[in-house]
Coordinates of C-alpha atoms and ligand atoms in Angstrom, one line a residue:
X149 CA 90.6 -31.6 -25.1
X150 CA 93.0 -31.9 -28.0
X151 CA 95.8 -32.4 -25.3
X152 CA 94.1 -35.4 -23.6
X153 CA 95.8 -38.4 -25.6
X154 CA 93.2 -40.9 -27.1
X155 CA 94.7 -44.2 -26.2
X156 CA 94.0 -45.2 -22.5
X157 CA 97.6 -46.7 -21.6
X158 CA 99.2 -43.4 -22.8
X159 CA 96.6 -41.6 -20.6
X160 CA 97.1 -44.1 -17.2
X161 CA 100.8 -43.5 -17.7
X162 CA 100.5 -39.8 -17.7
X163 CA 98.5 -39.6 -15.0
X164 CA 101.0 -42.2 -13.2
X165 CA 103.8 -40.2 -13.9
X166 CA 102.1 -36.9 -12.8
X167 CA 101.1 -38.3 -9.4
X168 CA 104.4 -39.2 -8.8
X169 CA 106.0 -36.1 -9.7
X170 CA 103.6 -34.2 -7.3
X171 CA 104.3 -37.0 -4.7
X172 CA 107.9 -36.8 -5.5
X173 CA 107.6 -32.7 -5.5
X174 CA 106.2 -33.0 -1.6
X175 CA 108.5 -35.0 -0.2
X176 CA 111.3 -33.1 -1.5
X177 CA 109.7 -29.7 0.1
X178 CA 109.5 -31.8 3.4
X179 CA 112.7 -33.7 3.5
X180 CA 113.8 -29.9 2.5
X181 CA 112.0 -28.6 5.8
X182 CA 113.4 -31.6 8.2
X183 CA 116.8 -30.4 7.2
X184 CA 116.9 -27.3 7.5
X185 CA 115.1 -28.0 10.8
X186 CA 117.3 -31.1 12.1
X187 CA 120.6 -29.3 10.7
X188 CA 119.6 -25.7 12.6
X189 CA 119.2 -27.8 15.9
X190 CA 122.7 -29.5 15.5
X191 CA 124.4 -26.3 14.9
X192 CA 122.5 -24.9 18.0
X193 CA 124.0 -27.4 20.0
X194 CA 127.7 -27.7 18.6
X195 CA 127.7 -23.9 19.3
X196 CA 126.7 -24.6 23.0
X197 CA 129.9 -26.5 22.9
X198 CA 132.0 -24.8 21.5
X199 CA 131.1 -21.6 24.0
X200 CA 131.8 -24.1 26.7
X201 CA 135.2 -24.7 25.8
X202 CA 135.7 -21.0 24.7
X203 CA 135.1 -20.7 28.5
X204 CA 137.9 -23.0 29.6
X205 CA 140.7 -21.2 27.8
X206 CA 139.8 -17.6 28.3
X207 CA 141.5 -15.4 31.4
X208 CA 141.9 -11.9 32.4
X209 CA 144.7 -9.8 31.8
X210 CA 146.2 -7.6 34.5
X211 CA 144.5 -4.7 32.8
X212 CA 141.2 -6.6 32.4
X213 CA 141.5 -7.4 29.0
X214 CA 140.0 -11.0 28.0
X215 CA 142.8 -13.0 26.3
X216 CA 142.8 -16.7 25.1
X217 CA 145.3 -19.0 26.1
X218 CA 148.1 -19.2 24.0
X219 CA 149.1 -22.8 25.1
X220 CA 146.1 -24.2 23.9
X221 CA 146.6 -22.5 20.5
X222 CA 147.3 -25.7 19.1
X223 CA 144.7 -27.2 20.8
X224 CA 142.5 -29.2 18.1
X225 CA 139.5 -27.9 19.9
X226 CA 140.4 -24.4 20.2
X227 CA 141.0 -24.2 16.4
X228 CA 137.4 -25.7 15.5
X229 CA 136.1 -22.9 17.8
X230 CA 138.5 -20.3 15.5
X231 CA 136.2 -21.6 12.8
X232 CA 133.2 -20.1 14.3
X233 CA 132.1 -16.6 14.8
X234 CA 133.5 -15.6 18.6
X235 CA 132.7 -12.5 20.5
X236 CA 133.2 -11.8 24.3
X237 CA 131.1 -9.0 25.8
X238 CA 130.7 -7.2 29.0
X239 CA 127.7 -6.7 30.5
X240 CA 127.0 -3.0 29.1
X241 CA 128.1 -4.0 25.9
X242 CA 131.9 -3.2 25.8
X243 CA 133.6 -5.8 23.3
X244 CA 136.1 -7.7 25.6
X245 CA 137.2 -10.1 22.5
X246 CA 136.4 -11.3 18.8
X247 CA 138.5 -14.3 17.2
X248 CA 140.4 -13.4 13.7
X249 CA 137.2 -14.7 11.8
X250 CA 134.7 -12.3 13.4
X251 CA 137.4 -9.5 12.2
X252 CA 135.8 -6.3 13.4
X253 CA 132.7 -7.2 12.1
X254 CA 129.7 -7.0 15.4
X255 CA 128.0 -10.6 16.2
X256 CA 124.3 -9.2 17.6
X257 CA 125.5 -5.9 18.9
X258 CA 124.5 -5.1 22.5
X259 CA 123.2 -7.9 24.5
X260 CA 119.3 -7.9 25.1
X261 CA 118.0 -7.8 29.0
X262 CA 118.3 -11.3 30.4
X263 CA 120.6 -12.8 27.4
X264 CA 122.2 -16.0 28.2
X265 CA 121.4 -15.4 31.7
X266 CA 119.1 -18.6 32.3
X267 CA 121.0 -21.1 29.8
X268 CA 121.9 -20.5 26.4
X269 CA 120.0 -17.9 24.3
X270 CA 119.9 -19.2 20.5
X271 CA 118.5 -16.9 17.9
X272 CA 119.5 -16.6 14.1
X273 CA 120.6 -12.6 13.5
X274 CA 122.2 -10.5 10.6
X275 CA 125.6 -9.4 11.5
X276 CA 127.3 -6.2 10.5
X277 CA 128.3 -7.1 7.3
X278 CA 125.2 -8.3 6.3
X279 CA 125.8 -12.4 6.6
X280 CA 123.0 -14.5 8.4
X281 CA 124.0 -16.6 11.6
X282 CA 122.7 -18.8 13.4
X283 CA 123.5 -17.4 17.1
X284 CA 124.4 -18.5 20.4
X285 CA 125.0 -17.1 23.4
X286 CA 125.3 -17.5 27.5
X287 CA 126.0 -15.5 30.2
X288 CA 129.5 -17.1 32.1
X289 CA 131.4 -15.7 35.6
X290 CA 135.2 -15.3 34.3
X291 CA 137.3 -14.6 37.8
X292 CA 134.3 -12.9 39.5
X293 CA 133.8 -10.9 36.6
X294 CA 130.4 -11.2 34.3
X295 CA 131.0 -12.2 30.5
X296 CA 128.4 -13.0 27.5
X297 CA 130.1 -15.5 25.5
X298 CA 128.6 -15.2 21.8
X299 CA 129.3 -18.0 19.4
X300 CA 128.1 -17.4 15.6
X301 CA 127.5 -19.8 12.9
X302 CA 127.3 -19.2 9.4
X303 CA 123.9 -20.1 7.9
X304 CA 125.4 -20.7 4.0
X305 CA 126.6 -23.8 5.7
X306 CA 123.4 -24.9 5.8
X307 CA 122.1 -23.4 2.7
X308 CA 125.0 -25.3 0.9
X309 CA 124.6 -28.8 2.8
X310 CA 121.0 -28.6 1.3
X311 CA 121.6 -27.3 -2.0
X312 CA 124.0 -30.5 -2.3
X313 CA 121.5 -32.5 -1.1
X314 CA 118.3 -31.2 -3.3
X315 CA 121.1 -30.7 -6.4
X316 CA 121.5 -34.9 -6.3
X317 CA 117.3 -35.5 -5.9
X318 CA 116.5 -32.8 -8.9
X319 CA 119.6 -34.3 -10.9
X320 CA 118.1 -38.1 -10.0
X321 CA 114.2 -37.2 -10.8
X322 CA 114.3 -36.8 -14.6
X323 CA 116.2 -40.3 -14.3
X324 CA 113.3 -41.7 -11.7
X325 CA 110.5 -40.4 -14.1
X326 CA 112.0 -41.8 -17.4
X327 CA 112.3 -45.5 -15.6
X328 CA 108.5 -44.9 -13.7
X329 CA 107.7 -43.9 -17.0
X330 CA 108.6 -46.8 -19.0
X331 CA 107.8 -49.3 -16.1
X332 CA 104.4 -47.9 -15.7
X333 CA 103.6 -48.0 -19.9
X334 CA 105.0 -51.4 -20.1
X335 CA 102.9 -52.3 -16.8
X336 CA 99.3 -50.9 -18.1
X337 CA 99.9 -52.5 -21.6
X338 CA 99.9 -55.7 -20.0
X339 CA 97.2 -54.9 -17.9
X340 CA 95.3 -53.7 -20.8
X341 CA 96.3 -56.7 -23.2
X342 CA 93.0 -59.0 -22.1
X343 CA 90.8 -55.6 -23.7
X344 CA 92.7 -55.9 -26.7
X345 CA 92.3 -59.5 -27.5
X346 CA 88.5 -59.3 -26.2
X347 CA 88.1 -56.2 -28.7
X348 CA 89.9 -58.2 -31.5
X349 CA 88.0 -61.1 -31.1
X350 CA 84.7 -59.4 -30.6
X351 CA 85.5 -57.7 -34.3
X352 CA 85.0 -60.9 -35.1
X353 CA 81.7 -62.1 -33.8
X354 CA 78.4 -61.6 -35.6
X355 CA 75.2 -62.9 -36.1
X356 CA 77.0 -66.1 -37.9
X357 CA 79.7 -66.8 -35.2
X358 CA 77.8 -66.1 -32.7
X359 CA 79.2 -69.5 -31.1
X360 CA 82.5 -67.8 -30.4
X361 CA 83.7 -66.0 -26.9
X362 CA 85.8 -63.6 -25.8
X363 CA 89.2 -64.9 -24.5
X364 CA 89.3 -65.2 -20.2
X365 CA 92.4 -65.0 -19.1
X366 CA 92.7 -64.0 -15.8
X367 CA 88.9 -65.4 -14.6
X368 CA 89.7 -63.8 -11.1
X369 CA 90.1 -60.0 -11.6
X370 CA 87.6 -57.3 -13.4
X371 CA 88.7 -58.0 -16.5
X372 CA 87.8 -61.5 -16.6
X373 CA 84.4 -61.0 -14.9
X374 CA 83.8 -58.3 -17.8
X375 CA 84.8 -61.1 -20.3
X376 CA 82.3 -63.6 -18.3
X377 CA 79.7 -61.4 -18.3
X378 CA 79.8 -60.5 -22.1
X379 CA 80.3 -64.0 -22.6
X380 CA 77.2 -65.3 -21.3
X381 CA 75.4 -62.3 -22.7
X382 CA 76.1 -63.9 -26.1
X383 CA 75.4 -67.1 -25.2
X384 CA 71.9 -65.7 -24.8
X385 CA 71.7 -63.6 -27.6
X386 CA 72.8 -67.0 -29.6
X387 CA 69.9 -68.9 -27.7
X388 CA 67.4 -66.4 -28.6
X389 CA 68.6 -66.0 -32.0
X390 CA 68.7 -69.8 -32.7
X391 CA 65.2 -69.8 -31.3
X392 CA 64.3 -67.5 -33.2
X393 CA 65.5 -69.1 -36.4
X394 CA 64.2 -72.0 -35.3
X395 CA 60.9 -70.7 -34.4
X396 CA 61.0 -68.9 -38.2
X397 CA 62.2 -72.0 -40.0
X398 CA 59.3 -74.1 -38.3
X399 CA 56.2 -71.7 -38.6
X400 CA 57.4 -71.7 -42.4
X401 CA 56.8 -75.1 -42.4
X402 CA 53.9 -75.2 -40.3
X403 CA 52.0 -72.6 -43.2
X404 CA 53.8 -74.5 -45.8
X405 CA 52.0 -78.3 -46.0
X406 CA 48.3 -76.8 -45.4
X407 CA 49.3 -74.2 -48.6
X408 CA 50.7 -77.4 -50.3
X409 CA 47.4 -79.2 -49.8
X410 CA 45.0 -76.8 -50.7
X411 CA 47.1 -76.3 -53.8
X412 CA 47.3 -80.1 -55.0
X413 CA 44.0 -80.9 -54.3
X414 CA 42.9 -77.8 -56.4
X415 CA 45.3 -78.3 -59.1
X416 CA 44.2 -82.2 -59.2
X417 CA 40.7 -81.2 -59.2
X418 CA 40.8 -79.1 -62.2
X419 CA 42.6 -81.4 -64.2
X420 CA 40.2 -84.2 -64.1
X421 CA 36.9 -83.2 -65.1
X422 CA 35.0 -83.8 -61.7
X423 CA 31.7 -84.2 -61.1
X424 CA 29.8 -81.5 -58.7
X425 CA 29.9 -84.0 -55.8
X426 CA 33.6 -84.1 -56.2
X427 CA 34.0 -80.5 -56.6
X428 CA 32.6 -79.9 -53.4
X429 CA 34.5 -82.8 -51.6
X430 CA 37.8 -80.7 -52.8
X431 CA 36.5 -77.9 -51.7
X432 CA 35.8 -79.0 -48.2
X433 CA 39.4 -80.1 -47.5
X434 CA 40.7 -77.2 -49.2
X435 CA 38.4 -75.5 -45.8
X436 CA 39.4 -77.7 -43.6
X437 CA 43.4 -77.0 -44.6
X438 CA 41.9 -73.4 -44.4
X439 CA 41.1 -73.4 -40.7
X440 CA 44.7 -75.1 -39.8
X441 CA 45.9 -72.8 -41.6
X442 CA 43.9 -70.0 -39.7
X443 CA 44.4 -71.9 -36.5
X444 CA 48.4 -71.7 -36.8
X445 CA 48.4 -68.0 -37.9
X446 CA 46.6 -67.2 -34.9
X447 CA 48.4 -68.8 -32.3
X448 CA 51.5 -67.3 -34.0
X449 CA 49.6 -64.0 -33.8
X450 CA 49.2 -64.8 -29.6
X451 CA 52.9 -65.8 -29.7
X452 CA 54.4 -62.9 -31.4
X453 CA 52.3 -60.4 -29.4
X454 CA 52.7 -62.1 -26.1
X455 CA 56.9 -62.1 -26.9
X456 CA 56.6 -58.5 -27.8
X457 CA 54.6 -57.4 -24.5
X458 CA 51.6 -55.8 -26.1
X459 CA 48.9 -58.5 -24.4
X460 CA 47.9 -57.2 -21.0
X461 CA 45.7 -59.2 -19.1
X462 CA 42.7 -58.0 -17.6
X463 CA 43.0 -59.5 -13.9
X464 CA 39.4 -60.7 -11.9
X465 CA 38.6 -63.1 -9.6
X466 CA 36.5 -66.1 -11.1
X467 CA 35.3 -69.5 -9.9
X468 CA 37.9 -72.4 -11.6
X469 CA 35.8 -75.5 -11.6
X470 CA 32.8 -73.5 -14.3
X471 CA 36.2 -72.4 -16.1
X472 CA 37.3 -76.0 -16.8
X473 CA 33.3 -77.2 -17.2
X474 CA 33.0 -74.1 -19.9
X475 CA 36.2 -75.4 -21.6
X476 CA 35.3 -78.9 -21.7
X477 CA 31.6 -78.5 -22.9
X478 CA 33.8 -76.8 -25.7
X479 CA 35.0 -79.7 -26.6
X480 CA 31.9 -82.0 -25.9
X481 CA 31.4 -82.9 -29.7
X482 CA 34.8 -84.3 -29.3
X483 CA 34.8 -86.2 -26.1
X484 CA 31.2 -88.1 -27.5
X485 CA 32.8 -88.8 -30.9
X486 CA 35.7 -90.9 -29.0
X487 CA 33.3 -92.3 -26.5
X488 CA 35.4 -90.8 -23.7
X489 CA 34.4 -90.5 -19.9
X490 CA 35.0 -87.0 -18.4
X491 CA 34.6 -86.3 -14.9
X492 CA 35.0 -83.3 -13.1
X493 CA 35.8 -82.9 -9.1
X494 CA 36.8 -80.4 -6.6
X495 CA 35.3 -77.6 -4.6
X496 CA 32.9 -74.9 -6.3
X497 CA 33.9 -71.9 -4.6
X498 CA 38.0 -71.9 -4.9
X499 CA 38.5 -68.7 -6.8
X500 CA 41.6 -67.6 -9.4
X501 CA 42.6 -64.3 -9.7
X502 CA 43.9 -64.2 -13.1
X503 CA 43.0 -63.4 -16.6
X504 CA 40.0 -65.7 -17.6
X505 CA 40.3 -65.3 -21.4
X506 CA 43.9 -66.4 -21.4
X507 CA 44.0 -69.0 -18.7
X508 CA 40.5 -70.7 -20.0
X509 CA 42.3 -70.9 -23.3
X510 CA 45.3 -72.6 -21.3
X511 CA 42.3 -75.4 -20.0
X512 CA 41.1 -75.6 -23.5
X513 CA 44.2 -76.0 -24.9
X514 CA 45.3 -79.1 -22.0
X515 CA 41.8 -80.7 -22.0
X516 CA 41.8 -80.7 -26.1
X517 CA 45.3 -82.6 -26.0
X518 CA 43.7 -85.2 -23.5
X519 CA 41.0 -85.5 -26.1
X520 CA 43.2 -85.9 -28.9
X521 CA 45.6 -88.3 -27.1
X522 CA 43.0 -90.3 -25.2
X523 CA 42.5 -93.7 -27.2
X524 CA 38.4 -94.4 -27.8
X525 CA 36.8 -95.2 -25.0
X526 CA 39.1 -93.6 -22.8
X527 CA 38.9 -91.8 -19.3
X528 CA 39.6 -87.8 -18.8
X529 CA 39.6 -86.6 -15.5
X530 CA 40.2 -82.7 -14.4
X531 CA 40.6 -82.3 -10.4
X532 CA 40.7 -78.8 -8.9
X533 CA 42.4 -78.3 -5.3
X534 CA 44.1 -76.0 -3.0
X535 CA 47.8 -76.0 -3.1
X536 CA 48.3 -74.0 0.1
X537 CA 46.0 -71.2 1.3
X538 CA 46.7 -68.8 -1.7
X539 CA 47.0 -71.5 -4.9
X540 CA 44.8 -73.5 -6.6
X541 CA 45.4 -76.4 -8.8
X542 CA 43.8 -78.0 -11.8
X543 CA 45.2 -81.3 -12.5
X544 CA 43.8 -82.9 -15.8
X545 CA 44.4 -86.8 -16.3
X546 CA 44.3 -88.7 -19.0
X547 CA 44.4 -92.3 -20.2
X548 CA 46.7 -91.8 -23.4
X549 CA 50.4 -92.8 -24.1
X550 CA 51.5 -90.8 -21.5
X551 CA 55.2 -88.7 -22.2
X552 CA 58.4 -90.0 -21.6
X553 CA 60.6 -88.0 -19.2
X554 CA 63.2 -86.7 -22.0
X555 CA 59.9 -85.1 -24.1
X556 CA 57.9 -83.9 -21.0
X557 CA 60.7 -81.6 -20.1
X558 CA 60.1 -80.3 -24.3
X559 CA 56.3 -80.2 -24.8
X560 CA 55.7 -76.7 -23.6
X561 CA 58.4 -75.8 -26.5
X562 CA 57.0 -74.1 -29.4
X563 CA 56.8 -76.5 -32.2
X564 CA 57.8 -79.6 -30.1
X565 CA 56.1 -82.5 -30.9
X566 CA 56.6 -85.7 -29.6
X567 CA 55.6 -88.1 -32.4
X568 CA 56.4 -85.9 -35.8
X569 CA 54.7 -88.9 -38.1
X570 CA 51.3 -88.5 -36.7
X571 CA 48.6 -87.6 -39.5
X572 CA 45.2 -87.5 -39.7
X573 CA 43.1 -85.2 -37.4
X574 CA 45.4 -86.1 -34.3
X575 CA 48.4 -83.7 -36.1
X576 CA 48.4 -80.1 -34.0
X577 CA 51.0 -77.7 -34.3
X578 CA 52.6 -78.3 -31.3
X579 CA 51.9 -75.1 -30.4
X580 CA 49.4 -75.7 -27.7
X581 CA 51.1 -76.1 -25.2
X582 CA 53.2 -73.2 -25.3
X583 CA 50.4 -70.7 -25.4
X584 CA 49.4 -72.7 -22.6
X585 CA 52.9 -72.0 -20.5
X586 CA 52.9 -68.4 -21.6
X587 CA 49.0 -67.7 -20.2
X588 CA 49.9 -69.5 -16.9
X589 CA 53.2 -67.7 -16.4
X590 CA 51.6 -64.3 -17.5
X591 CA 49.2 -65.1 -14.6
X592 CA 52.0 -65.3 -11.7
X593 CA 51.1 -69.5 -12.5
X594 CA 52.8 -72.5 -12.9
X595 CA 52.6 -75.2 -15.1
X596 CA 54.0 -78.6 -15.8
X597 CA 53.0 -82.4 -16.8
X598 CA 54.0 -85.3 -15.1
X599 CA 53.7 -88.9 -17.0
X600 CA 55.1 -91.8 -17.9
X601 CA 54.8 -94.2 -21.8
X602 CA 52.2 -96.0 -21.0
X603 CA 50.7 -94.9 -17.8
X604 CA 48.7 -91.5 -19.3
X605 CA 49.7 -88.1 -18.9
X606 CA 48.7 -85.3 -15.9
X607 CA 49.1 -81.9 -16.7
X608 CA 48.4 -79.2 -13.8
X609 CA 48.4 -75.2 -13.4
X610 CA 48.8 -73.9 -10.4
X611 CA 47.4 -70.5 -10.0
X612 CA 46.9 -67.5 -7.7
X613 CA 43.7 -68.8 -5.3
X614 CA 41.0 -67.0 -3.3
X615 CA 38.9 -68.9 -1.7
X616 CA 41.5 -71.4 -0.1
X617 CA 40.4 -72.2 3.4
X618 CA 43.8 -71.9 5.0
X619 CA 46.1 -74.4 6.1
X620 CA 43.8 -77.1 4.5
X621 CA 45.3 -79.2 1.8
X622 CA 42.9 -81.5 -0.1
Ligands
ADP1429 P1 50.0 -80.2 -30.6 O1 49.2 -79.1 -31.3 O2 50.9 -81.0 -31.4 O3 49.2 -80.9 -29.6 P2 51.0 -79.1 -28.2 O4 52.0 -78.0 -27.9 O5 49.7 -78.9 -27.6 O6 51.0 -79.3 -29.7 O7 51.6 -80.4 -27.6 C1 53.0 -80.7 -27.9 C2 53.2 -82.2 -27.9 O8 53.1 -82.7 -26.6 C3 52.2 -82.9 -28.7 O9 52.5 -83.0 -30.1 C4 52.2 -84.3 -28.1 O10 53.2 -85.1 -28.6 C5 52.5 -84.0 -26.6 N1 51.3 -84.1 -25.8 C6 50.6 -83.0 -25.4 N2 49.6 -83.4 -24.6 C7 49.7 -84.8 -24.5 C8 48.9 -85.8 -23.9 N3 47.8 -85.5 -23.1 N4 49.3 -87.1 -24.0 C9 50.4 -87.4 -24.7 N5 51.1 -86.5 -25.4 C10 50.8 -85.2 -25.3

């Protein structure tokens, strides 16, 4: 372990260097192998030249000894073939000629049955004296007599053409790593620069800059995807963070102005010497701040728990249209205070299957916003339907101020309001709505408001539906 280096560009031009020298190492064995292999056949067939011409000049003496002619002495062919390794032999083995080189030195000793009989013979043999040669022979008729012509090459030849040749690759590899080398550390630090500057700048990002990115250079390759994606990870950890501080900063506020009441009203009370009627007065709005108060903690409570993942929701199947009359007889003492009209249509039996708690606290929380909005006088009205054979919709109406398109897409916010100067017992939390949207959403549902100033506001849910008769859309 202590030899593996720690930074990656030493490490990827290590291992680029070490590929190459085994890449480098195998071709050399092959090239090495073609060689000797091409350089073996070419001496194979210069030798079955040379015995031809070795043919030409040779004759018999009047006393049957072979001789060479000694007019072609200075024949340029004739002293190529002196170079070789010549012996002449007769068929039983007697030595009818050798050249100077060959000396008195044997070239393959007695010829084997059949040798150089059908073409030439070619075999690599030790001679006499111990030196390797590559060998070639072939039988030949000389004036109606039978010779074997054996022509011998040295094989050092070879060994030294090679070593020549593998002396200049071995010489030039120490030169070829050292410039792969450099080449390849140069190449992976610029390969490697985008990880740099991303890890540089990244030092620099925390839960107070988290506005910044990561450089993308090159948008196309890895890198830059692995840039993108980190980038638009932080773009959501800065969303949910800057919810989250929002969400903090406004339930601070929310807990803040009923404290704030309670606290004057008390502080105002004891000052003045009130009378018991008084008294209680104080003490009744200090309630009344009381229950906001408890209202707020509560839905933060549903909020917080519902963010975290600990609500599970008990799933049944349960008529919709009782659910919304429940809800709304809920808020009867409401609806008769503002002398509103609320009517309630669609078909008995369409089923949900959801979580009734939660979702009938969705309809109460809708239907008590319709109340709240709804001038005196006004008109509510909640219509259940199929959407398809498997959803059913609850659309309430109301006759209010209706939303204009840039808040509708915000209600469902936590803490949105549309109208932060209302007072009086119209002011909510604007937290309603949310724990509406989370219910529905919890219950594979949908949710969504569609209004215009003026014209009143409809909110629906859609949710999943038993009881749908198929195909039928009311
Ligand atoms: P709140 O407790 O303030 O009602 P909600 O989350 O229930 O909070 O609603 C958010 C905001 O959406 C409200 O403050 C209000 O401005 C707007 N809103 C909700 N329902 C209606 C409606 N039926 N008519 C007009 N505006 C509405």
């Amino acid at each position: 372990m202590w030899l593996r280096p720690k930074r990656v560009r030493t490490r990827l031009t290590l291992w680029y260097v070490g590929t190459l020298a085994a890449i480098l190492a195998v071709y050399l064995v092959g090239v090495s192998l073609l060689l000797l292999w091409q350089m073996d056949g070419i001496l194979k067939r210069l030798a079955a030249e040379d015995l031809e011409t070795v043919k030409g000049l040779l004759y018999f003496e009047p006393d049957g000894q072979v001789e060479v002619r000694q007019d072609y002495h200075h024949h340029s062919d004739w002293k190529q073939v002196q170079e070789r390794l010549l012996e002449i032999l007769a068929p039983d083995g007697t030595i009818l000629y050798r050249n100077e080189r060959l000396g008195d030195r044997t070239l393959g000793g007695l010829p084997f049955p059949g040798e150089g009989e059908h073409g030439y013979s070619g075999r690599t043999a030790t001679i006499s004296d111990g030196t390797r040669v590559v060998l070639i022979s072939r039988t030949y008729d000389l004036a109606g007599k039978t010779v074997l012509i054996r022509a011998g090459y040295q094989q050092d030849l070879i060994w030294k053409q090679l070593k020549g040749t593998l002396w200049v690759l071995v010489v030039a590899s120490p030169l070829v790593f050292a410039g792969t080398a450099y080449a390849g550390y140069k190449m992976v630090g610029r390969t490697l620069d985008p990880v740099t500057k991303m890890a540089h700048r990244a030092e620099q990002i925390n839960s107070e800059r988290l506005n910044e990115r990561l450089p993308v250079e090159t948008p196309g390759d890895e890198l830059g995807h692995l840039a993108t994606v980190f980038n638009s990870m932080l773009s959501r950890i800065e969303q949910s963070f800057e919810q989250l501080r929002r969400f903090t900063a406004d339930a601070s506020h929310e807990l803040r102005t009923p404290l704030a009441a309670i606290r004057s009203v008390g502080e105002v009370r004891l000052q003045d010497g009130a009378t018991a009627e008084e008294y209680r007065d104080a003490i009744g709005s200090m309630l009344e701040e009381v229950n906001r108060l408890t209202g707020v903690v509560e839905k933060l409570l549903t909020l917080s728990r519902a963010d975290a993942g600990q609500i599970q929701m008990q799933v049944s199947v349960f008529p919709l249209k009782a659910l919304v009359r429940e809800a709304a007889s809920l808020l009867e003492v409401l609806i008769e205070e503002k002398h509103l009209s609320f009517q309630l249509t669609g078909d008995e039996n369409i089923g949900v299957e959801a979580d009734r708690l939660y979702v009938r606290q969705a309809v109460v929380n809708i239907l008590h916003n319709a109340v709240k909005f709804t001038p005196v006088g006004g008109k509510i009205c909640a219509r259940i339907a199929c959407d398809g054979p498997l959803r059913a919709e609850l659309a309430i109406s109301d006759t209010g101020p209706g939303i204009s398109p840039e808040h509708a897409a915000r209600v469902f916010d936590r803490f949105y309001r549309v109208d932060e100067s209302r007072t009086g017992t119209d002011k909510g939390g604007g937290l309603g709505l949310s724990i509406a949207k989370w219910a529905v959403e919890a219950n594979n549902g949908e949710i969504g408001v569609s209004s215009s100033p003026g014209n009143g506001s409809t909110f629906w849910i859609r949710l999943p539906a038993v009881g749908c008769p198929p195909y039928e859309q009311n």
